[in-house]
Coordinates of C-alpha atoms in Angstrom, one line a residue:
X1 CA 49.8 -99.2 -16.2
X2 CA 46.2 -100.7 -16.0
X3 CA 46.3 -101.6 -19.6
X4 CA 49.7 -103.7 -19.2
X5 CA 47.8 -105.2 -16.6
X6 CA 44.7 -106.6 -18.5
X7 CA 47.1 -107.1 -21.3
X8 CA 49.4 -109.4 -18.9
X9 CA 45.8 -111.1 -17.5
X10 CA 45.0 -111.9 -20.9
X11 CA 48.4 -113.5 -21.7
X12 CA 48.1 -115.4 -18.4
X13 CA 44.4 -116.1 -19.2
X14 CA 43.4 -115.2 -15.8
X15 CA 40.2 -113.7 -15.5
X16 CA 40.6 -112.2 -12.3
X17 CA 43.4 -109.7 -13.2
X18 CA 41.3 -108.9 -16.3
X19 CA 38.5 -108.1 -13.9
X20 CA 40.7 -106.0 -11.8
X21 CA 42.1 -104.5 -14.3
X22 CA 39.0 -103.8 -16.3
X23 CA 37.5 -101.9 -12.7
X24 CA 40.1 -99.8 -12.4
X25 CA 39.7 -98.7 -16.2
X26 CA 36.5 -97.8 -15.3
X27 CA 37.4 -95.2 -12.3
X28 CA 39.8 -93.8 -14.8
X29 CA 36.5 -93.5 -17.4
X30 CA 34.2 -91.9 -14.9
X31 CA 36.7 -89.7 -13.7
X32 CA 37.4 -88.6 -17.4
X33 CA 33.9 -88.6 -18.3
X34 CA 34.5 -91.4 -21.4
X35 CA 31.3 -92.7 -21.2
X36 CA 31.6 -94.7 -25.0
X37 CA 34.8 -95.9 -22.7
X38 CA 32.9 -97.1 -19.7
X39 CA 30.2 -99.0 -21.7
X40 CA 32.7 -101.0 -23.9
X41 CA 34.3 -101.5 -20.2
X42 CA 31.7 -102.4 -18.1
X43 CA 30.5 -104.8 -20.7
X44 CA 33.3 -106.8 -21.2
X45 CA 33.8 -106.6 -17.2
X46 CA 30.3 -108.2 -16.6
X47 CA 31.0 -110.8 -19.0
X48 CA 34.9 -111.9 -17.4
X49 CA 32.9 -111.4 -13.8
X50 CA 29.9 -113.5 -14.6
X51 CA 32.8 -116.4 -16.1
X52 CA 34.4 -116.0 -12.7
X53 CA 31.2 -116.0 -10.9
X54 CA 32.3 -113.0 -8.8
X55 CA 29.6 -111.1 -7.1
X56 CA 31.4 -108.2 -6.9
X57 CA 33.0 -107.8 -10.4
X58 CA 29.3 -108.1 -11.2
X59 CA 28.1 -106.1 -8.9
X60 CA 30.8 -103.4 -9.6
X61 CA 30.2 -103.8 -13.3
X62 CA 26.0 -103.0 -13.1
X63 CA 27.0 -99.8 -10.9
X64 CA 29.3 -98.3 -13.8
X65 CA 26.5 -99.3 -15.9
X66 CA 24.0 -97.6 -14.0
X67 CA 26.2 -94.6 -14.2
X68 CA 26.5 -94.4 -17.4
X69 CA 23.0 -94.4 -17.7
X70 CA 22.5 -91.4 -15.3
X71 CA 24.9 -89.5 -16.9
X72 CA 23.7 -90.1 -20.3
X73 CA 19.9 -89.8 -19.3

């Protein structure tokens, strides 16, 4: 279901379903442990949250980042 999401924000072109899509992708990665996942994630998040100028899409986008890094050491 999250993909069709981003898939239908794309279509729409609005960034702000990508993003929300794109953060709930990442819970799912976390959870999974898919870290390749959550890095090709969080990168494309922090790009569509930076366009929107969203503090927290960017701010939700460094912590996955920040957990990937943990996790990976």
């Amino acid at each position: 279901m999250v993909e069709r999401s981003i898939a239908i924000g794309r279509r729409l072109e609005d960034d702000w379903i990508v993003a929300d899509g794109l953060k709930m992708r990442s819970i799912d990665e976390v959870a999974r442990d898919d870290l390749v996942g959550l890095a090709a994630t969080t990168q494309e998040l922090g790009a569509v949250a930076e366009r929107l100028e969203n503090g927290f899409f960017v701010a939700w986008a460094d912590t996955m980042r920040a957990i990937s890094h943990l996790r990976t050491g």
